PDB file of C-alpha atoms in Angstrom:
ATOM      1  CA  UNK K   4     175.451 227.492  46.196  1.00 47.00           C
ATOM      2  CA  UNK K   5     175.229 225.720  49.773  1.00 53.00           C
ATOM      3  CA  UNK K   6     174.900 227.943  52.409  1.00 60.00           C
ATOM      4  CA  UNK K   7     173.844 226.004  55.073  1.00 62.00           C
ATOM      5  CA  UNK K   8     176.550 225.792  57.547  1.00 69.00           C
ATOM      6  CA  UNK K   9     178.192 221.984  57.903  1.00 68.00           C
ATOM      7  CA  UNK K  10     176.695 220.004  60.576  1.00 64.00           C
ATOM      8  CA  UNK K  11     178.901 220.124  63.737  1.00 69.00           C
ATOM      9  CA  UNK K  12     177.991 216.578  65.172  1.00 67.00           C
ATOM     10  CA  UNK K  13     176.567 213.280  64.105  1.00 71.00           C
ATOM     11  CA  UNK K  14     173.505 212.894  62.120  1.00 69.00           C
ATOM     12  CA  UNK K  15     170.453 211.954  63.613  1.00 75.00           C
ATOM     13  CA  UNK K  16     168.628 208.702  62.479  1.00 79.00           C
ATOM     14  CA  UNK K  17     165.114 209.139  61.378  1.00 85.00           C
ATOM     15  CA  UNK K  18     162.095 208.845  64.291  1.00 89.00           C
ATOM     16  CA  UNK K  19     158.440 208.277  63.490  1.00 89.00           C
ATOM     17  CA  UNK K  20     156.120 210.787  62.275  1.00 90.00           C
ATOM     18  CA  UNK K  21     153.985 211.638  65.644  1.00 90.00           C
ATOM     19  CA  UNK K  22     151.289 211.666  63.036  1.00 88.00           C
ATOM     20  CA  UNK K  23     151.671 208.250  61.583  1.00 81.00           C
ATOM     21  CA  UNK K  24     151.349 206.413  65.240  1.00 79.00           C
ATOM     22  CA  UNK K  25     148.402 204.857  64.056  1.00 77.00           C
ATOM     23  CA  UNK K  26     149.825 203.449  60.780  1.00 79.00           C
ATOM     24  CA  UNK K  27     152.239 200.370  61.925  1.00 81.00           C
ATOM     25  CA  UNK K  28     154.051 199.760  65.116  1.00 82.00           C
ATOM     26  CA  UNK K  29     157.145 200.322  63.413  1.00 86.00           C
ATOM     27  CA  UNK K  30     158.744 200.820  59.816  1.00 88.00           C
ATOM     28  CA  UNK K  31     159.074 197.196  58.523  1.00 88.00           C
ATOM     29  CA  UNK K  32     154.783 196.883  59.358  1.00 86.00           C
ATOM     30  CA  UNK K  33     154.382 200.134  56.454  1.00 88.00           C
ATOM     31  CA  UNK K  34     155.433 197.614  53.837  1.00 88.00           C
ATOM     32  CA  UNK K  35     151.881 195.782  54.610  1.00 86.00           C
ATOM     33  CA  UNK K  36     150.003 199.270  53.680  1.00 85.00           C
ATOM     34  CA  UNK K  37     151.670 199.165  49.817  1.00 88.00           C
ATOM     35  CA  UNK K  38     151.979 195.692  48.878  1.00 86.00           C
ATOM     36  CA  UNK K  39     149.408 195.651  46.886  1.00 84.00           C
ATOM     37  CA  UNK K  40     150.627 198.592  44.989  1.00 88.00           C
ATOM     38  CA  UNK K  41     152.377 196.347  42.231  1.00 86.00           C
ATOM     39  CA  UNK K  42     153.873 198.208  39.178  1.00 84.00           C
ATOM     40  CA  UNK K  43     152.894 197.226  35.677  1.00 81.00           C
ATOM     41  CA  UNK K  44     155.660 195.527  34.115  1.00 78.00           C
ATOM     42  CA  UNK K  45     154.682 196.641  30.773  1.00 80.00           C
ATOM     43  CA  UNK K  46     155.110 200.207  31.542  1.00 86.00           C
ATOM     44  CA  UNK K  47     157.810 202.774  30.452  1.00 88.00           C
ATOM     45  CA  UNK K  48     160.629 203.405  32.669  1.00 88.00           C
ATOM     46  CA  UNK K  49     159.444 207.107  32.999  1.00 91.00           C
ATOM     47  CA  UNK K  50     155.872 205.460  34.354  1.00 92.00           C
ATOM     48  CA  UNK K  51     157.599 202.793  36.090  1.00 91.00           C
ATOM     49  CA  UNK K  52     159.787 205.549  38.175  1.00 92.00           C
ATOM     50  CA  UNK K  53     156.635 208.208  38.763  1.00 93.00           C
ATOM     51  CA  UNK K  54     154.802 205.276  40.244  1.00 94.00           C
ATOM     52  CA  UNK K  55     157.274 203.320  42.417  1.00 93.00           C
ATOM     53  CA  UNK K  56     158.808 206.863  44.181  1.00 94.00           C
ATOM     54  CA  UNK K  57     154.467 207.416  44.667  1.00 95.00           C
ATOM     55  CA  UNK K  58     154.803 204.121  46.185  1.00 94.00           C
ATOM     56  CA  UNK K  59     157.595 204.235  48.451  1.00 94.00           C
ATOM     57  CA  UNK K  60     156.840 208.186  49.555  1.00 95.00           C
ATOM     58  CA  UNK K  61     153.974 206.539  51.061  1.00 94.00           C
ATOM     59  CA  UNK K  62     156.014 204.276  53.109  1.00 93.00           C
ATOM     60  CA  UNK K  63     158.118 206.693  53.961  1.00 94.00           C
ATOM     61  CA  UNK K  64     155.651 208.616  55.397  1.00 94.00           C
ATOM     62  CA  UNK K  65     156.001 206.729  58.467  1.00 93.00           C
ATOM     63  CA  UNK K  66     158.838 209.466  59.090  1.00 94.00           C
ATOM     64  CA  UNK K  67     157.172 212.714  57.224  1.00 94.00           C
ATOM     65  CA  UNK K  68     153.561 212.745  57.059  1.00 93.00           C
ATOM     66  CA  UNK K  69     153.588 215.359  54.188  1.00 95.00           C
ATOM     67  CA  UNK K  70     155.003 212.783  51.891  1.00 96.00           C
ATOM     68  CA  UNK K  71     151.771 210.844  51.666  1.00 94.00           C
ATOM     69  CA  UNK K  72     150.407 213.592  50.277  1.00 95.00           C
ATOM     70  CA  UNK K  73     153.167 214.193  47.636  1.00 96.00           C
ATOM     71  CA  UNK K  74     152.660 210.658  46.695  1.00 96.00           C
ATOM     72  CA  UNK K  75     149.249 211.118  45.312  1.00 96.00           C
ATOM     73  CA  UNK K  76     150.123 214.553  43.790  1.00 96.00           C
ATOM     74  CA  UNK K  77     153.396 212.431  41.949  1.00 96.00           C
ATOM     75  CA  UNK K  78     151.606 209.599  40.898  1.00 96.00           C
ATOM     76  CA  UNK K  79     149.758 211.918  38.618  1.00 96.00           C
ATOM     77  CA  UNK K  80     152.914 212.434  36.577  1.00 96.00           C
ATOM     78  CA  UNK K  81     152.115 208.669  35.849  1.00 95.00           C
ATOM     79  CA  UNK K  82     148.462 208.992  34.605  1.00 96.00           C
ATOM     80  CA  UNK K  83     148.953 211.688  32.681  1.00 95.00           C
ATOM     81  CA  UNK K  84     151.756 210.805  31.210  1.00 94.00           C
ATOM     82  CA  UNK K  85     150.137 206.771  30.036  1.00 94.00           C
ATOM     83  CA  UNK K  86     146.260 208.858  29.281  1.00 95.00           C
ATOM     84  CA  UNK K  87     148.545 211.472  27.143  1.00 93.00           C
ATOM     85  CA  UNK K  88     150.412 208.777  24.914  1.00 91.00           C
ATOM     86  CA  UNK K  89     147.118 206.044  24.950  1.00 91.00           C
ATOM     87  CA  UNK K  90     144.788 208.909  23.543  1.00 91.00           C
ATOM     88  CA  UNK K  91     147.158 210.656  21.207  1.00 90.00           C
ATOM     89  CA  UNK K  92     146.183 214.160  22.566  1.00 89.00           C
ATOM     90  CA  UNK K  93     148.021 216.455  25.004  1.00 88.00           C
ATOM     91  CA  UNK K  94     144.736 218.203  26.819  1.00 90.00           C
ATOM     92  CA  UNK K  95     144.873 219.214  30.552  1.00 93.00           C
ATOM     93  CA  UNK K  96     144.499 216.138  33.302  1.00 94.00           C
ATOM     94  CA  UNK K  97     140.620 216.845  33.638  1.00 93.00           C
ATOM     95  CA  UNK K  98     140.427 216.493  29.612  1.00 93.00           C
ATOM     96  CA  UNK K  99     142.259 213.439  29.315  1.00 94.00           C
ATOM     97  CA  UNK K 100     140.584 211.243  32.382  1.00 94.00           C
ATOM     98  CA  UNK K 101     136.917 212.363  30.649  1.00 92.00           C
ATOM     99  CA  UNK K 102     138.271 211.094  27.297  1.00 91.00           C
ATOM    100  CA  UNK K 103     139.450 208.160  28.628  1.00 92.00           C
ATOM    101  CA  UNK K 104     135.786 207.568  30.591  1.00 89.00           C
ATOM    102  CA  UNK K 105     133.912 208.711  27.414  1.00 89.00           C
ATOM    103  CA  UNK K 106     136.647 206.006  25.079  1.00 88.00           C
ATOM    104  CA  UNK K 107     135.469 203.053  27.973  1.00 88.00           C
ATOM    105  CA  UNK K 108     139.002 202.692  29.013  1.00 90.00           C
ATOM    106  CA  UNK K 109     138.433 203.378  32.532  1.00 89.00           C
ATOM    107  CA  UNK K 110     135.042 202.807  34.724  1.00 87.00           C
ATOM    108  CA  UNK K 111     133.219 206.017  35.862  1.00 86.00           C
ATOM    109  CA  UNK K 112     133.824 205.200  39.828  1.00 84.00           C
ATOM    110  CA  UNK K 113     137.662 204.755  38.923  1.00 87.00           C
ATOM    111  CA  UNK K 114     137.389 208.485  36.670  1.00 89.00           C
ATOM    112  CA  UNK K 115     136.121 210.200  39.715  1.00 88.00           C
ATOM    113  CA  UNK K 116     138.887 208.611  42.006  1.00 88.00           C
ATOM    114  CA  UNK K 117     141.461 210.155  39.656  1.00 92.00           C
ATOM    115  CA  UNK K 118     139.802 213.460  39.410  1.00 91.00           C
ATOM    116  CA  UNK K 119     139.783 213.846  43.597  1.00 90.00           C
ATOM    117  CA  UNK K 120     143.786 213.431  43.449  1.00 93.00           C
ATOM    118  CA  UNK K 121     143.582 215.904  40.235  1.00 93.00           C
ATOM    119  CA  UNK K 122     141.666 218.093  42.717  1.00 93.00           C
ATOM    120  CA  UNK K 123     143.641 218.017  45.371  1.00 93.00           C
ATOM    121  CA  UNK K 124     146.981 218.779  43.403  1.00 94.00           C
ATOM    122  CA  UNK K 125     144.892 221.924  42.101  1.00 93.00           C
ATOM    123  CA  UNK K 126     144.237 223.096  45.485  1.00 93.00           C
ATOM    124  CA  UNK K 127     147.814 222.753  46.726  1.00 94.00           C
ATOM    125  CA  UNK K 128     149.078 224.816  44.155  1.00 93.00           C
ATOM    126  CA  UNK K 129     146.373 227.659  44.782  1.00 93.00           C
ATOM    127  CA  UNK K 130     147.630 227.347  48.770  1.00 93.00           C
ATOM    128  CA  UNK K 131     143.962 226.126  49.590  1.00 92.00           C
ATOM    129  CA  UNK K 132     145.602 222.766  51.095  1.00 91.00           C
ATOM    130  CA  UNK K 133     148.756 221.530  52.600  1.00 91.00           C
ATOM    131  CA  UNK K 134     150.911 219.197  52.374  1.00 91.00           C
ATOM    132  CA  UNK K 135     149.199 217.278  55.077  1.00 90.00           C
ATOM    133  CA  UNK K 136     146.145 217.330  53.488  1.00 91.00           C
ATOM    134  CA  UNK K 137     145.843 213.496  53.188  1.00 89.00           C
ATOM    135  CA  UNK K 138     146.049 210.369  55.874  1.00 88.00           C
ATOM    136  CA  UNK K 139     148.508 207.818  54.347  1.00 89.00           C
ATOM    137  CA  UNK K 140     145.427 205.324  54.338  1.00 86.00           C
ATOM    138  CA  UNK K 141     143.504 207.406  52.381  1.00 87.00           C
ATOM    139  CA  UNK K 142     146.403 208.371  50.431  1.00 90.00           C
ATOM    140  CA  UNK K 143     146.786 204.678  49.203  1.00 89.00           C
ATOM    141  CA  UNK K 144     143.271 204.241  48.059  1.00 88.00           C
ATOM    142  CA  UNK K 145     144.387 207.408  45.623  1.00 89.00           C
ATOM    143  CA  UNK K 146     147.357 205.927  44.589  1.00 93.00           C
ATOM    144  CA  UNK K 147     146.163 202.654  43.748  1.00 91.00           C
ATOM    145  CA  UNK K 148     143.740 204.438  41.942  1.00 90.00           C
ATOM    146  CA  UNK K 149     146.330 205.946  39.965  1.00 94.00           C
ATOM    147  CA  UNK K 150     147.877 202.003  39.764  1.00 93.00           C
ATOM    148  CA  UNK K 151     144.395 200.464  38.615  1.00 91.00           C
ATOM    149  CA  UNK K 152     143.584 203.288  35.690  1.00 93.00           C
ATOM    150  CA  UNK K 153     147.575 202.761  34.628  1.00 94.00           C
ATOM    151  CA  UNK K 154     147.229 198.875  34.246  1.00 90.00           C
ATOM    152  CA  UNK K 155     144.244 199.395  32.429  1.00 90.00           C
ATOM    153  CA  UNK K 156     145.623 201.834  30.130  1.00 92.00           C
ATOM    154  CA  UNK K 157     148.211 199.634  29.031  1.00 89.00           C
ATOM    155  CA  UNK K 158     146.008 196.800  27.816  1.00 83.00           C
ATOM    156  CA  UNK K 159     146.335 196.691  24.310  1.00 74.00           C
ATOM    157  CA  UNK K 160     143.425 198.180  22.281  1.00 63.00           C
ATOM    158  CA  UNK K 161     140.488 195.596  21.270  1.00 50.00           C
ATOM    159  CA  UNK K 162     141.090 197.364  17.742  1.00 35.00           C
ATOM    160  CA  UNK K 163     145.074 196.662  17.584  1.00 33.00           C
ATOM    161  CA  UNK K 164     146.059 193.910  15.379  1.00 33.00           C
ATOM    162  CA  UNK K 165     147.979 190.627  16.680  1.00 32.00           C
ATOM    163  CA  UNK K 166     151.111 191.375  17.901  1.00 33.00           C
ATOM    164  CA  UNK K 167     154.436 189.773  16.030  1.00 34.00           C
ATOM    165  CA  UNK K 168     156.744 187.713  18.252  1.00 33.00           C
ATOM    166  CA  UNK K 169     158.585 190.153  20.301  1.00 37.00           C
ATOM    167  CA  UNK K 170     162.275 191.021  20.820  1.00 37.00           C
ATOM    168  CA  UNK K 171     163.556 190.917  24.918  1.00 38.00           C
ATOM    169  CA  UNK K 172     160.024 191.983  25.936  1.00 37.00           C
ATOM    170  CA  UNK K 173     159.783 195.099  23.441  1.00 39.00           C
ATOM    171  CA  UNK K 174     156.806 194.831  20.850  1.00 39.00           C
ATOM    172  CA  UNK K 175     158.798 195.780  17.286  1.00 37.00           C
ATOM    173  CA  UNK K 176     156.669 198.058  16.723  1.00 38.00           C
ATOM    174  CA  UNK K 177     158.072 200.006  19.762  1.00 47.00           C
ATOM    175  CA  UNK K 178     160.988 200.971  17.461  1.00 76.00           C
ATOM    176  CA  UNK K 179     164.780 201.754  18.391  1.00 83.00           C
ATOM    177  CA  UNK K 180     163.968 205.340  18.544  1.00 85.00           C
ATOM    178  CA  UNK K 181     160.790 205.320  20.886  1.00 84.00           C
ATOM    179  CA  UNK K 182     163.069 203.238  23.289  1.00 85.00           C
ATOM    180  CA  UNK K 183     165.971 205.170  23.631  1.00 86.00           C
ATOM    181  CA  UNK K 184     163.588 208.082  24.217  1.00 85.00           C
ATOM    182  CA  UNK K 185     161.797 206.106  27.109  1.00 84.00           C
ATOM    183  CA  UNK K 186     165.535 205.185  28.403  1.00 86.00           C
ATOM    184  CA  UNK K 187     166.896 208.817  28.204  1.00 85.00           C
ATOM    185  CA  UNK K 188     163.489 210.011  30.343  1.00 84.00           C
ATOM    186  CA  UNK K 189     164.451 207.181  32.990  1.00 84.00           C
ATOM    187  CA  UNK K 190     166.790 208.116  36.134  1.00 87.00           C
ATOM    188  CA  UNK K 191     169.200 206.076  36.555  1.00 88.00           C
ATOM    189  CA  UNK K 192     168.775 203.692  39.576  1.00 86.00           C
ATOM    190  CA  UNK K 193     169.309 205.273  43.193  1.00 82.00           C
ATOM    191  CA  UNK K 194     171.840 204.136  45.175  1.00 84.00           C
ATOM    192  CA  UNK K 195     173.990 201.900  42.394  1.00 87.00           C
ATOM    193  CA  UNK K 196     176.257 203.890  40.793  1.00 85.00           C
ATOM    194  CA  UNK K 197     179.460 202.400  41.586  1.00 86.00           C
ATOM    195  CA  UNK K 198     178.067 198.712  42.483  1.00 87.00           C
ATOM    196  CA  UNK K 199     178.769 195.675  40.048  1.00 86.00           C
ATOM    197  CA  UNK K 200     177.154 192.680  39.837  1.00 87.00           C
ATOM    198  CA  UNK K 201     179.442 189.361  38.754  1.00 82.00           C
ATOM    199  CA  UNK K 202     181.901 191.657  38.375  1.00 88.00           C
ATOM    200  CA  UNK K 203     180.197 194.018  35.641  1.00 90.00           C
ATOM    201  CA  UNK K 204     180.015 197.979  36.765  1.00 91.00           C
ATOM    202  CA  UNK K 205     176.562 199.582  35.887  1.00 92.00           C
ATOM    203  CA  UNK K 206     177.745 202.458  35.350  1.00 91.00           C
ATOM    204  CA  UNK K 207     179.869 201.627  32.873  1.00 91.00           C
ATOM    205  CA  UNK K 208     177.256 198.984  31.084  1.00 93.00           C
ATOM    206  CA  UNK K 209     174.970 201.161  30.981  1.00 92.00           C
ATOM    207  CA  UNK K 210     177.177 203.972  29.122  1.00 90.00           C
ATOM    208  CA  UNK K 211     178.414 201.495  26.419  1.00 91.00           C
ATOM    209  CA  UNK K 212     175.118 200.130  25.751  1.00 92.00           C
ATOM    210  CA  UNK K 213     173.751 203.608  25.299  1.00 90.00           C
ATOM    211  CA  UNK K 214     176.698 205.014  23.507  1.00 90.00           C
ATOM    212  CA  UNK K 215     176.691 202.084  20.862  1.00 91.00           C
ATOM    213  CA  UNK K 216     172.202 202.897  20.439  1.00 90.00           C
ATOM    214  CA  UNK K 217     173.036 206.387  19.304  1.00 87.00           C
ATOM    215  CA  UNK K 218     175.708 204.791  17.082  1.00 86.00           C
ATOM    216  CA  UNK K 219     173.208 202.480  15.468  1.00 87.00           C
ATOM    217  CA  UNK K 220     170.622 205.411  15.590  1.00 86.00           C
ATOM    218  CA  UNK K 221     172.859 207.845  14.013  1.00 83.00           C
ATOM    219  CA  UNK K 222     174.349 205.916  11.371  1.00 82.00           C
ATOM    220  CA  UNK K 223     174.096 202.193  12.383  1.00 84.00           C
ATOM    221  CA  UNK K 224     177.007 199.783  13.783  1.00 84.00           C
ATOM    222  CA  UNK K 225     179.507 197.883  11.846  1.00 84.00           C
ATOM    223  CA  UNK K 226     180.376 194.202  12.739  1.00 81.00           C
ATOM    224  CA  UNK K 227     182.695 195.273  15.277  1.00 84.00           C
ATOM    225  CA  UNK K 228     180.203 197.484  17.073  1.00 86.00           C
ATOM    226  CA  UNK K 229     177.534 194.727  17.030  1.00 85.00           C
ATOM    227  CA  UNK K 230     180.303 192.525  18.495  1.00 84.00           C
ATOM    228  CA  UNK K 231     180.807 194.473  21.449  1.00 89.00           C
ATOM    229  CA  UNK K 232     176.781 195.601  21.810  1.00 90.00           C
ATOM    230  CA  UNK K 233     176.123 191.918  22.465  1.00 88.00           C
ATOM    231  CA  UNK K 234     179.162 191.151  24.553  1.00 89.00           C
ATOM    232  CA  UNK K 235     176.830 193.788  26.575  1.00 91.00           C
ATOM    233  CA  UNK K 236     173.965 191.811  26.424  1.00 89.00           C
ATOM    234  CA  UNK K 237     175.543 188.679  27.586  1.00 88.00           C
ATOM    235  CA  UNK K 238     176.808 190.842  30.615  1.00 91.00           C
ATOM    236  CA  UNK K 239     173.077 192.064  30.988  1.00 91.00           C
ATOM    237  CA  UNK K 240     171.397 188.570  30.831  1.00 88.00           C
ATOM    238  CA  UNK K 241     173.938 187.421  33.504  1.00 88.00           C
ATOM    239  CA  UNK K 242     173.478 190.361  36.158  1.00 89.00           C
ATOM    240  CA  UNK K 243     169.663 191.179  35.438  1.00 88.00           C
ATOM    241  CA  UNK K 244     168.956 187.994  37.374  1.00 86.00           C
ATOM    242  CA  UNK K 245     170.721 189.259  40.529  1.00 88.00           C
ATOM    243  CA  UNK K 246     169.456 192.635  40.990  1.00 88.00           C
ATOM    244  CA  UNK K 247     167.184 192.128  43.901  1.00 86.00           C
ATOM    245  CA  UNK K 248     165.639 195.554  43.776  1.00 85.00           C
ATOM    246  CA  UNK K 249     162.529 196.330  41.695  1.00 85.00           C
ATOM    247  CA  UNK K 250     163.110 199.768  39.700  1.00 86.00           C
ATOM    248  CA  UNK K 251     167.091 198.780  39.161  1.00 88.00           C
ATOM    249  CA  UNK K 252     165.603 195.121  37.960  1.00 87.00           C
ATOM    250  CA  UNK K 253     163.412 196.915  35.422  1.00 87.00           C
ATOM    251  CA  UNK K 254     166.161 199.808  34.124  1.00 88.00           C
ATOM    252  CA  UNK K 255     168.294 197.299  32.654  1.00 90.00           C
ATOM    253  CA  UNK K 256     165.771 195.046  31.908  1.00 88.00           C
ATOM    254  CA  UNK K 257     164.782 197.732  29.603  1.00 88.00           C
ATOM    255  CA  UNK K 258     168.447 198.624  28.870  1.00 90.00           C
ATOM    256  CA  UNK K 259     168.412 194.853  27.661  1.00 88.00           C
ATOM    257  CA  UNK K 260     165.534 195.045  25.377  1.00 86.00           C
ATOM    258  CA  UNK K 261     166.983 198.175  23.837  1.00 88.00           C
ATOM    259  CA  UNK K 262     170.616 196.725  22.804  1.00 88.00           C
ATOM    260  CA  UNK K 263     168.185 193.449  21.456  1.00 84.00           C
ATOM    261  CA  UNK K 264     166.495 195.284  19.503  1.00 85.00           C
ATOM    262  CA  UNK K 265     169.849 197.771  18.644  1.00 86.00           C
ATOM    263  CA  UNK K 266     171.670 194.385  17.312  1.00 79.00           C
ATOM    264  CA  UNK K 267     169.573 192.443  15.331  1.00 64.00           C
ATOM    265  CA  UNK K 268     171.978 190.224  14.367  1.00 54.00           C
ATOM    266  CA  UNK K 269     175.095 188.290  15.506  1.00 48.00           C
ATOM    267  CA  UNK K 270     178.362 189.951  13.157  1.00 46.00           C
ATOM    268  CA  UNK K 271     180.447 186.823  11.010  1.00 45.00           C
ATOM    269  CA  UNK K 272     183.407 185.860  13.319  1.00 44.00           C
ATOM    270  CA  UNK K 273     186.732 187.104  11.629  1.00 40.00           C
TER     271      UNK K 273
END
């Protein structure tokens, strides 16, 4: 329940962060301080998310100083989450980034990098730091860091056999299953619910297309299912193009590869 009291007059706009003065001369210039913080495109939508809200708390900072701090400490969400899956093993962070060191996945230099952000989120939960613990300059060179050891995670293993020809982007050896499961762990994008592009509602594309997966999952699709799956992928291929923002881009880019690899085949016309 609510309890704060409704505000009585108009909102304020957002000012700068006395703090930040020193970052940019205003909050177009913070865009400068990420841009090299590029996501990997071959990451889940659960990494993809963890590491662009890292991203953009760090330009947001320019209003709350705190939040470059929270960046780091959410980026780790990230790293553990690729280390976790590329090692097979669920061990604690410190575990996992000596593992990875140990397999030659990641450089020594990079390992200790990720252990200071490891570090620091240890000491904010004990109360030993704050939430201002960390410039937003330095706060970058820990999240990119986090972007670096991520990138590198996701090459494919030296061991790993050639890759078949793959389906929308998704390897086939991704399965059905392990996407949905990557989809249902992925927010759905800020700030669109209720927007169409070309005329197509999101909200809505994105239900059908996931309501017709667990179909196929839970049973499989007849001919008229498959029908209207890629009458959803036509819609997809034509509004993927206009999405101008990055983490909505990738959602249904992934929502695409899922209802590929959900209808493998075009139903006889009746």
């Amino acid at each position: 329940m609510n309890t704060l009291p409704p505000p009585t007059g108009p909102l304020l706009q957002p000012v700068r962060d006395p703090r930040a003065r020193d970052l940019a001369l205003d909050y177009a210039d913070m865009h400068a301080l990420i841009a090299d913080l590029v996501l990997p495109g071959d990451a889940s939508m659960y990494v993809m998310s963890a590491m662009e809200t890292s991203r953009e708390l760090i330009r947001h900072s320019y209003y709350r100083y705190e939040f470059a701090t929270v960046a780091v400490t959410h980026s780790l969400f990230a790293l553990e989450h690729v280390l976790a899956k590329r090692l097979a093993t669920n061990e604690p962070l410190h575990g996992l980034i000596e593992r990875a060191t140990g397999a030659g996945l990641i450089t020594a230099g990079l390992a200790a990098e990720l252990d200071r952000s490891r570090l620091l989120r240890d000491k904010l939960t004990r109360g030993v730091e704050s939430s201002a613990a960390l410039h937003p300059i330095r706060a970058v060179a820990m999240v990119r860091a986090v972007f670096d050891a991520v990138s590198l995670l996701l090459r494919p293993s030296s061991a790993a056999g050639t890759a078949g020809p793959d389906v929308g982007g998704a390897q086939p050896e991704d399965g059905l299953a392990g996407l949905w499961e990557d989809h249902l762990r992925a927010p759905f994008p800020d700030g669109f619910r209720g927007v169409d592009f070309g005329g197509v509602d999101l909200v809505l594309l994105d239900a059908d297309v996931a309501g017709l997966v667990q179909r196929e999952l839970s049973g499989g699709l007849d001919d008229s299912g498959i029908a209207y799956l890629w009458s959803c992928i036509a819609d997809l291929e034509k509004i993927v193009p206009l999405i101008n923002e990055e983490y909505c881009a990738s959602y249904f880019t992934e929502l695409r590869t899922m209802a590929q690899v959900a209808a493998p085949y075009i139903p006889t016309a009746t």
